[in-house]
JSON list of C-alpha atoms in Angstrom, two decimals:
[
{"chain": "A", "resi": 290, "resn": "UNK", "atom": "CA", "xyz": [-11.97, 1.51, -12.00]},
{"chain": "A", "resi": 291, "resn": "UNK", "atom": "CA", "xyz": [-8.77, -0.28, -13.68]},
{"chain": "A", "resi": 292, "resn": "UNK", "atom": "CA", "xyz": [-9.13, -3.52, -14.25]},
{"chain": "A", "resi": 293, "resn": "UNK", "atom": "CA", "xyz": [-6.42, -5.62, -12.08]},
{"chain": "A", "resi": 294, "resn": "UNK", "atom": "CA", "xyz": [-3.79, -7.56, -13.69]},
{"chain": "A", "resi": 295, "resn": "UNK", "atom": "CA", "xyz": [-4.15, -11.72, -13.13]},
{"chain": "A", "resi": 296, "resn": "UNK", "atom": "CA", "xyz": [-1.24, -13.72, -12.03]},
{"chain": "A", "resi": 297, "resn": "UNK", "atom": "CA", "xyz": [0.49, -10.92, -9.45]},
{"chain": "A", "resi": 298, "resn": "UNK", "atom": "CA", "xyz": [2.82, -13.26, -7.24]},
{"chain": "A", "resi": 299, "resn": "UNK", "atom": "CA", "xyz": [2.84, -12.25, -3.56]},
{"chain": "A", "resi": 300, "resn": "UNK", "atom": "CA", "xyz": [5.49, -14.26, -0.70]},
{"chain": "A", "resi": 301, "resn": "UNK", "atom": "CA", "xyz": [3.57, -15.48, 1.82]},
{"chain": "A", "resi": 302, "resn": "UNK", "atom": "CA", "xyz": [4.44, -13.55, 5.20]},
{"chain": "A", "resi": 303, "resn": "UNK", "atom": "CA", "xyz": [4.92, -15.42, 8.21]},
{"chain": "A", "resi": 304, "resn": "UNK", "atom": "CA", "xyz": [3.62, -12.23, 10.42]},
{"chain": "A", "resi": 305, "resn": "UNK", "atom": "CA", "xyz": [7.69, -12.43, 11.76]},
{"chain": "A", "resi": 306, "resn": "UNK", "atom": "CA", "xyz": [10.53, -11.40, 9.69]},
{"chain": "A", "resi": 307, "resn": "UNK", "atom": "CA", "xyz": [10.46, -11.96, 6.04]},
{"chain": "A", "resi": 308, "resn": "UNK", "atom": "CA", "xyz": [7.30, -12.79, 4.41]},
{"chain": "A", "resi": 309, "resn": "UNK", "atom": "CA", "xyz": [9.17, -14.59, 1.62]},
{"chain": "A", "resi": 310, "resn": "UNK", "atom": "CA", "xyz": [7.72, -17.42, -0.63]},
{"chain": "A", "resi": 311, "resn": "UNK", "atom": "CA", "xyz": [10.00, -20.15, -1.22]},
{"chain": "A", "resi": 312, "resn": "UNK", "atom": "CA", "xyz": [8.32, -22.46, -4.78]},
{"chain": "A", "resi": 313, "resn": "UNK", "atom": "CA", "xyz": [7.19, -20.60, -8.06]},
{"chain": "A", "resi": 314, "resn": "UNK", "atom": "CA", "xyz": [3.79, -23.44, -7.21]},
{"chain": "A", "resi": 315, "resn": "UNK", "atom": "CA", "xyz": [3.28, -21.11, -4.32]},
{"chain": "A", "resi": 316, "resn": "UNK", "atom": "CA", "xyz": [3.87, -17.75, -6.13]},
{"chain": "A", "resi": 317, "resn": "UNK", "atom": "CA", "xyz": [1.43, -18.47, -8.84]},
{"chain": "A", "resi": 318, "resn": "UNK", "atom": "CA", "xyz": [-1.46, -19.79, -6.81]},
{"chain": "A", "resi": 319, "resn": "UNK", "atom": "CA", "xyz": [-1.55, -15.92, -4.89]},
{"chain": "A", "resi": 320, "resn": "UNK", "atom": "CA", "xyz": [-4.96, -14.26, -6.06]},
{"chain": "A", "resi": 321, "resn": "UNK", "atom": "CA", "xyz": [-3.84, -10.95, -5.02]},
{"chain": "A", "resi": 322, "resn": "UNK", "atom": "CA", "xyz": [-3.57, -7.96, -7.17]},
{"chain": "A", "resi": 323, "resn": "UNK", "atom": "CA", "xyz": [-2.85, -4.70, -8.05]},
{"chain": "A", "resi": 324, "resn": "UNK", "atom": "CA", "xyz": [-5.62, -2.46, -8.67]},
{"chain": "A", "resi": 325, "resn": "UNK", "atom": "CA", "xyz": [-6.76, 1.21, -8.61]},
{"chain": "A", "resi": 326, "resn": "UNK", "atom": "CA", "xyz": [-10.45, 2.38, -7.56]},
{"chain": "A", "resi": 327, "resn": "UNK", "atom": "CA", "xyz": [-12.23, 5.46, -6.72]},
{"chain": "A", "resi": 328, "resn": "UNK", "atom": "CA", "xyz": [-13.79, 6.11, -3.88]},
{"chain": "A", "resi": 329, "resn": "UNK", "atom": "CA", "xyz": [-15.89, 9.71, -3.44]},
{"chain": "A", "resi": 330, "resn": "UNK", "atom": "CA", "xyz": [-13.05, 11.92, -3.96]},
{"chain": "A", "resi": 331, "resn": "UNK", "atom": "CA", "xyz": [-10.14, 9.31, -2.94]},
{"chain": "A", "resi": 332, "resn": "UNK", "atom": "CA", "xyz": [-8.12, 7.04, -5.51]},
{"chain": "A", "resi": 333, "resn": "UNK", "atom": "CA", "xyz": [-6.69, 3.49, -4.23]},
{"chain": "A", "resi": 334, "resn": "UNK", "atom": "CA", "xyz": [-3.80, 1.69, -5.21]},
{"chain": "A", "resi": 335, "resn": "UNK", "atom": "CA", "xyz": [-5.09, -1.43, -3.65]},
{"chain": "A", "resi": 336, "resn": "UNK", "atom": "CA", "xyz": [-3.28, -4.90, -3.19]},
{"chain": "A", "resi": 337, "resn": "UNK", "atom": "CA", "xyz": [-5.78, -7.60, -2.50]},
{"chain": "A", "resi": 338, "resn": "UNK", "atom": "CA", "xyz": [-8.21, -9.97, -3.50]},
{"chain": "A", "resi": 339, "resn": "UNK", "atom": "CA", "xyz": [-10.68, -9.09, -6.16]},
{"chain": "A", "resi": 340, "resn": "UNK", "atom": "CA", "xyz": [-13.83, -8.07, -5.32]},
{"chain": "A", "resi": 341, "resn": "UNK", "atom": "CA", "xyz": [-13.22, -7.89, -2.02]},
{"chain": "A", "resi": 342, "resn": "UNK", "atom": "CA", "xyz": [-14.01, -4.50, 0.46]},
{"chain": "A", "resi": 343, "resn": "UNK", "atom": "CA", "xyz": [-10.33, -5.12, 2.59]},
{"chain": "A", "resi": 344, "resn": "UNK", "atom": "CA", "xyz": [-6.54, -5.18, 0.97]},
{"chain": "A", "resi": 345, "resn": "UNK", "atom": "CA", "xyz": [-3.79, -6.40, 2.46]},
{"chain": "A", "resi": 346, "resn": "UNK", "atom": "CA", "xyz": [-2.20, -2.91, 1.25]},
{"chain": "A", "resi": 347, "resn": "UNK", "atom": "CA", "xyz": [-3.38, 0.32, 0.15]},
{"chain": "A", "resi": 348, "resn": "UNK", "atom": "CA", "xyz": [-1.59, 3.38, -0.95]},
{"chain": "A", "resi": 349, "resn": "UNK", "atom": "CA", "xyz": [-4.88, 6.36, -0.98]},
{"chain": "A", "resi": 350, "resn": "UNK", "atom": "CA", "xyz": [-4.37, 9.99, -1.75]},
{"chain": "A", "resi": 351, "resn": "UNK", "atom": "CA", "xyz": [-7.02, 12.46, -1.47]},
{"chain": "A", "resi": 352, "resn": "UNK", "atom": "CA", "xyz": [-6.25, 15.68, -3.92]},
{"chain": "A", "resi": 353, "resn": "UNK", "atom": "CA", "xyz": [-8.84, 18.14, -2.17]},
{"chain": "A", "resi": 354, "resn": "UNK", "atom": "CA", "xyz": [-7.27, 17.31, 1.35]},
{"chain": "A", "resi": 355, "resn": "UNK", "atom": "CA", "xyz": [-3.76, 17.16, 0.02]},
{"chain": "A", "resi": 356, "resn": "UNK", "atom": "CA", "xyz": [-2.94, 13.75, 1.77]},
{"chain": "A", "resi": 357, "resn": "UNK", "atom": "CA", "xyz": [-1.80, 10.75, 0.76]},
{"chain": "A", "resi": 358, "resn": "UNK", "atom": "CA", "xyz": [-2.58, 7.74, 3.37]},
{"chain": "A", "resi": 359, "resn": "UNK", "atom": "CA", "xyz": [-0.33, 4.05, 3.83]},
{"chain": "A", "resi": 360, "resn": "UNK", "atom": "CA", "xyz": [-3.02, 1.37, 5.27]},
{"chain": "A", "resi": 361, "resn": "UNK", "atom": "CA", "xyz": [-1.86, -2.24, 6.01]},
{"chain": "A", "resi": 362, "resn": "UNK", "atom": "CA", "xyz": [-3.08, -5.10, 7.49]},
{"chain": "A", "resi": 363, "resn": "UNK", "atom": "CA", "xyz": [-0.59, -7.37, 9.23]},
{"chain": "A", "resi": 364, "resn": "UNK", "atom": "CA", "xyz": [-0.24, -10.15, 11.69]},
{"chain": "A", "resi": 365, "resn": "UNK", "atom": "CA", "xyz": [-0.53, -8.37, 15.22]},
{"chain": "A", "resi": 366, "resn": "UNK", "atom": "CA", "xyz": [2.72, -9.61, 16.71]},
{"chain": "A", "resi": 367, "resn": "UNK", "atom": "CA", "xyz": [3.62, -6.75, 19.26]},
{"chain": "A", "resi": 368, "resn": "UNK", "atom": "CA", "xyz": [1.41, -4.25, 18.05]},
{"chain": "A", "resi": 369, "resn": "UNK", "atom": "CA", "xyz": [-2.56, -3.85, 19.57]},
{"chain": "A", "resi": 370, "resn": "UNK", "atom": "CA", "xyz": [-5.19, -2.14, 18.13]},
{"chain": "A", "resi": 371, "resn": "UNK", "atom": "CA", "xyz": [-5.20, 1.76, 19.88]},
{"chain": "A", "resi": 372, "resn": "UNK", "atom": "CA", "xyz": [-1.10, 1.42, 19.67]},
{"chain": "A", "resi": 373, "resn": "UNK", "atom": "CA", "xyz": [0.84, 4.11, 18.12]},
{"chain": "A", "resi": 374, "resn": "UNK", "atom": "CA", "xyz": [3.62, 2.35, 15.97]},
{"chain": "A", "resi": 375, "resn": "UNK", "atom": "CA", "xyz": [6.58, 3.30, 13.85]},
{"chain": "A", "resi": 376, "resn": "UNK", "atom": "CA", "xyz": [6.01, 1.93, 10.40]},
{"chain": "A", "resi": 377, "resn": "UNK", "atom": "CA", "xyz": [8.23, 1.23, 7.63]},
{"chain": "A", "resi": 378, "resn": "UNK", "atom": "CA", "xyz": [7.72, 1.09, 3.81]},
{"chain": "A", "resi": 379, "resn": "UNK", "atom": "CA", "xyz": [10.99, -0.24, 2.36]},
{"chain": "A", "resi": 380, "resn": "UNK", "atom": "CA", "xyz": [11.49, -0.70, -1.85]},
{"chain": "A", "resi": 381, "resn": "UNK", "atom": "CA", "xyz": [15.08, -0.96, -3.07]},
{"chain": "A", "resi": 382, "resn": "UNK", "atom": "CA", "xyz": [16.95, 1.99, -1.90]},
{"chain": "A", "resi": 383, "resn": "UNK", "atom": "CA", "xyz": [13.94, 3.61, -0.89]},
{"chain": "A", "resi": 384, "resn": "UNK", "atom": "CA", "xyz": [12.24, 4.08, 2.45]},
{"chain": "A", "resi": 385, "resn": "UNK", "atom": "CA", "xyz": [9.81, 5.75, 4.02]},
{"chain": "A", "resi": 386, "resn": "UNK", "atom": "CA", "xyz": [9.22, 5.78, 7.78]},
{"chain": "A", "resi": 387, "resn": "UNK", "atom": "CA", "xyz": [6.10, 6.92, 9.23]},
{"chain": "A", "resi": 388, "resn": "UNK", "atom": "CA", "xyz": [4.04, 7.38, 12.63]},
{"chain": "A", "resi": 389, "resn": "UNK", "atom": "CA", "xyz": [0.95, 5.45, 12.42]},
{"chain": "A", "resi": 390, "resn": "UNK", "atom": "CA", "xyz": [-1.95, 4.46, 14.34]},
{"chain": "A", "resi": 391, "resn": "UNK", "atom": "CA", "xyz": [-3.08, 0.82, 14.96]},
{"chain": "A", "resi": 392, "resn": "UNK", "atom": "CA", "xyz": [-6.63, -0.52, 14.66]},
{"chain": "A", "resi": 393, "resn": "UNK", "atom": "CA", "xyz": [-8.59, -4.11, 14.77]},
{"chain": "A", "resi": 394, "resn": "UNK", "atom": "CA", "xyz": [-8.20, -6.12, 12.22]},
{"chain": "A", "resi": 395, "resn": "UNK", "atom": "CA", "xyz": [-10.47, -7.96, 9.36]},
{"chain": "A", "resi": 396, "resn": "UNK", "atom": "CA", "xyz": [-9.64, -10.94, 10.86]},
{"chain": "A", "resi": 397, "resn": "UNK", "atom": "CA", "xyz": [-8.44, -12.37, 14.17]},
{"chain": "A", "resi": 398, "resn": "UNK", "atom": "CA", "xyz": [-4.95, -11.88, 15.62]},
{"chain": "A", "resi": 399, "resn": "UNK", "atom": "CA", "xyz": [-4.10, -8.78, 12.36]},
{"chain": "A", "resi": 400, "resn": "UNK", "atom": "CA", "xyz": [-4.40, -5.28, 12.99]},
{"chain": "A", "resi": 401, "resn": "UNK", "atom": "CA", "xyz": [-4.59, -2.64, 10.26]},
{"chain": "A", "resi": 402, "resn": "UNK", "atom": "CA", "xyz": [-1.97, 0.08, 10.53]},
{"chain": "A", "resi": 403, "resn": "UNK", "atom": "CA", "xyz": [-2.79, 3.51, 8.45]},
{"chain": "A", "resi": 404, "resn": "UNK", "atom": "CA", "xyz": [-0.36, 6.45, 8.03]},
{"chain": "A", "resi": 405, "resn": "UNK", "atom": "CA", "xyz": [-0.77, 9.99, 6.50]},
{"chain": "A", "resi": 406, "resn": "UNK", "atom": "CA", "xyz": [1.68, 12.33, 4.81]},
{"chain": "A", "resi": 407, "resn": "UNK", "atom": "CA", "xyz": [1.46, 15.16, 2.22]},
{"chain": "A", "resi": 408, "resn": "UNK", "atom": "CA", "xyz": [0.33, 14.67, -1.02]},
{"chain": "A", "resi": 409, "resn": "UNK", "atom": "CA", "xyz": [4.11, 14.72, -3.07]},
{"chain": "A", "resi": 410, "resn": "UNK", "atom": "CA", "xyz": [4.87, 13.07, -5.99]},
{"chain": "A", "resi": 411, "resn": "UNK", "atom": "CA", "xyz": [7.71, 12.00, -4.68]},
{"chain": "A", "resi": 412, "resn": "UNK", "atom": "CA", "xyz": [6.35, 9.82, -2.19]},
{"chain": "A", "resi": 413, "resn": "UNK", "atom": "CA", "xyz": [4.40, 7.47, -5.27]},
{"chain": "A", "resi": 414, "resn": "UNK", "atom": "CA", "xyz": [8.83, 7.18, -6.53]},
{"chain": "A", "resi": 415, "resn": "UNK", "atom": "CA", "xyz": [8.70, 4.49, -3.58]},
{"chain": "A", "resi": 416, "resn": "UNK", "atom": "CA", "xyz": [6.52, 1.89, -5.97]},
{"chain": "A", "resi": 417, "resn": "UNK", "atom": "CA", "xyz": [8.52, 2.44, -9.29]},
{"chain": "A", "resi": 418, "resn": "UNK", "atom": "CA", "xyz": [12.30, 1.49, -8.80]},
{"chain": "A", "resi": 419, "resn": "UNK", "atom": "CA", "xyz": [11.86, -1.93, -6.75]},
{"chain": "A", "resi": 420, "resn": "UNK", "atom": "CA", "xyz": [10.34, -5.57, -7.65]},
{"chain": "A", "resi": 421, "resn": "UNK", "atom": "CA", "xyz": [8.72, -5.57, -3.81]},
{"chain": "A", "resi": 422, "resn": "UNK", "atom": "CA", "xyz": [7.56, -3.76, -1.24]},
{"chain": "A", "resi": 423, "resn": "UNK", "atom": "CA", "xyz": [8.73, -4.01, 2.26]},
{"chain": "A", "resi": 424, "resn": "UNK", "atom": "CA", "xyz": [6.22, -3.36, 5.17]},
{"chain": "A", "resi": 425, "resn": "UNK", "atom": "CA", "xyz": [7.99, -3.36, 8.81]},
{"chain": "A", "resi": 426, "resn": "UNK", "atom": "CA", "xyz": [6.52, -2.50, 12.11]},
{"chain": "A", "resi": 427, "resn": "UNK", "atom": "CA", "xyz": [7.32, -4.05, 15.72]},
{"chain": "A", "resi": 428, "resn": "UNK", "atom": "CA", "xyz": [6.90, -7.99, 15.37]},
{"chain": "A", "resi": 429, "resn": "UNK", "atom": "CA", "xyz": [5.70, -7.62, 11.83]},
{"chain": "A", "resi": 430, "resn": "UNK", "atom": "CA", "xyz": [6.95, -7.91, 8.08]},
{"chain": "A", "resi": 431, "resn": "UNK", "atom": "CA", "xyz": [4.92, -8.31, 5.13]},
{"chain": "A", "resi": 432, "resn": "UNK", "atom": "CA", "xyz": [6.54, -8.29, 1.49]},
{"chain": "A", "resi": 433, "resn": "UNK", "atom": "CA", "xyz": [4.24, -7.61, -1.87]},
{"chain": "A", "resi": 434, "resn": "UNK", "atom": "CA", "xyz": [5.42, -7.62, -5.13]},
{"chain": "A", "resi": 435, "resn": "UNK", "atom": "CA", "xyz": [5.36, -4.39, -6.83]},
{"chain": "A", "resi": 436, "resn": "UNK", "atom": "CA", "xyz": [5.25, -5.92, -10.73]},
{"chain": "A", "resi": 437, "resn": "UNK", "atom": "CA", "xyz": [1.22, -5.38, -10.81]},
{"chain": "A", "resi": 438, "resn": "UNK", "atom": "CA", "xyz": [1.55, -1.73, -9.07]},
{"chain": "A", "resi": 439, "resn": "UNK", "atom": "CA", "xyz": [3.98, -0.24, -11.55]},
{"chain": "A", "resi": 440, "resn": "UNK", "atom": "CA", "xyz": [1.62, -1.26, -14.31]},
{"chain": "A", "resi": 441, "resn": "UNK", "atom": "CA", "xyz": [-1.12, 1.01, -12.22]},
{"chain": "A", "resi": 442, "resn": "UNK", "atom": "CA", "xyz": [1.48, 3.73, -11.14]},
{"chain": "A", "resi": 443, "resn": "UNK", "atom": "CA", "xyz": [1.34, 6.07, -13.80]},
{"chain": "A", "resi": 444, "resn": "UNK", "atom": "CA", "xyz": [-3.03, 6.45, -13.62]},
{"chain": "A", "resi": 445, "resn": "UNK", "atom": "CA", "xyz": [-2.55, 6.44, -9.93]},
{"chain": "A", "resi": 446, "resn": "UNK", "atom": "CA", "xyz": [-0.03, 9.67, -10.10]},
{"chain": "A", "resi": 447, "resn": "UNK", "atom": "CA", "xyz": [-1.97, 11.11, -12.82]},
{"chain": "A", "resi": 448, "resn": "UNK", "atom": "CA", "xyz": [-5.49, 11.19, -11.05]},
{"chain": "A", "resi": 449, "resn": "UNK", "atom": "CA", "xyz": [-3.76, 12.18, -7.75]},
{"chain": "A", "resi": 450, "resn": "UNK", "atom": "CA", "xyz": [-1.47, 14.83, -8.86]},
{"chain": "A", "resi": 451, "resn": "UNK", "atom": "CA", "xyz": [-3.44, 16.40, -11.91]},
{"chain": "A", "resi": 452, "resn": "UNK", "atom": "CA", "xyz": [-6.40, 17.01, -9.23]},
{"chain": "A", "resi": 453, "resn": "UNK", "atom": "CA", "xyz": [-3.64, 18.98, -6.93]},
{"chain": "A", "resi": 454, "resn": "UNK", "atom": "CA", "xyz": [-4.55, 22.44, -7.19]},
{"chain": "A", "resi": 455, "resn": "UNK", "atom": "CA", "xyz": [-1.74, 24.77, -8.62]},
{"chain": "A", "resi": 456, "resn": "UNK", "atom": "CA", "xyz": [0.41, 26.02, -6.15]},
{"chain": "A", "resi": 457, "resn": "UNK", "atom": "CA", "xyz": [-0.87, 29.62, -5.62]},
{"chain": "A", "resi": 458, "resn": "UNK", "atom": "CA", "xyz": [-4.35, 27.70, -5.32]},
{"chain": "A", "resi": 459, "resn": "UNK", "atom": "CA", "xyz": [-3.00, 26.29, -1.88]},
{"chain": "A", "resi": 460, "resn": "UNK", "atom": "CA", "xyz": [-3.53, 27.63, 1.28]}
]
């Protein structure tokens, strides 16, 4: 496990449209970080509280099934747990829309909201070019800052992708 990095500012999110923090007082008191853990045979890039079992945001891939899955929690607004949902993961110039399911939340009136996709490099470029990351779905935007994730990026692509098997491997 890599240790997180202290200090990671992350806007507040009204569970509406924006999720932005307006005072630096508020942006430094955020305990939230960046980390990256194993799990069996899955590696997390994991915004949340330290020591704690649920992020906000995680980013998982799993090399031996070739996927890579998006898993947010977020203020419910139109969405219930059992819902299909369009989500979006917006950085800069970058986005990624996926079809994701919708489960109960941690905590009352938040669902979590996971989406797969193949295991590509290309997907991780969505954390590396942008200073946050966007997270849309019906009634629902949460922004994190991506400072503390770039800093874990390059172990993150290097345990997921090095454990790819080569390409004639696949099947």
């Amino acid at each position: 496990m890599l240790a997180p990095t202290a200090g990671e500012a992350a806007p507040k999110s009204t569970g509406k449209s924006g999720g932005k923090s307006d005072s630096k007082t508020d942006a430094k008191s955020d305990p939230r970080v960046w980390m990256v853990v194993k799990v069996d045979e899955t590696y997390v890039l994991r915004f949340g509280l330290p020591r704690t079992a649920d992020p906000v945001f995680a980013v998982s891939c799993q090399p031996g099934a070739q996927l890579i899955q998006f898993t947010a929690e977020v203020a419910s607004g139109k969405v219930k747990a059992g819902d299909g949902v369009a989500l979006s993961l917006a950085a800069g110039k970058r986005r990624l829309e996926l079809a994701a399911s919708a489960f109960r939340g941690s905590a009352e009136g938040k669902v979590v909201v996971e989406a797969a996709v193949a295991l590509d490099g290309r997907v991780l470029d969505l954390f590396s070019d942008a200073d946050n990351l966007v997270v849309r779905l019906p009634g629902a935007t949460e922004t994190y800052p991506l400072a503390g994730a770039k800093a874990k990026l390059p172990d993150f692509r290097r345990v997921c992708l090095t454990a790819m098997p080569a390409p004639a491997d696949r099947r």
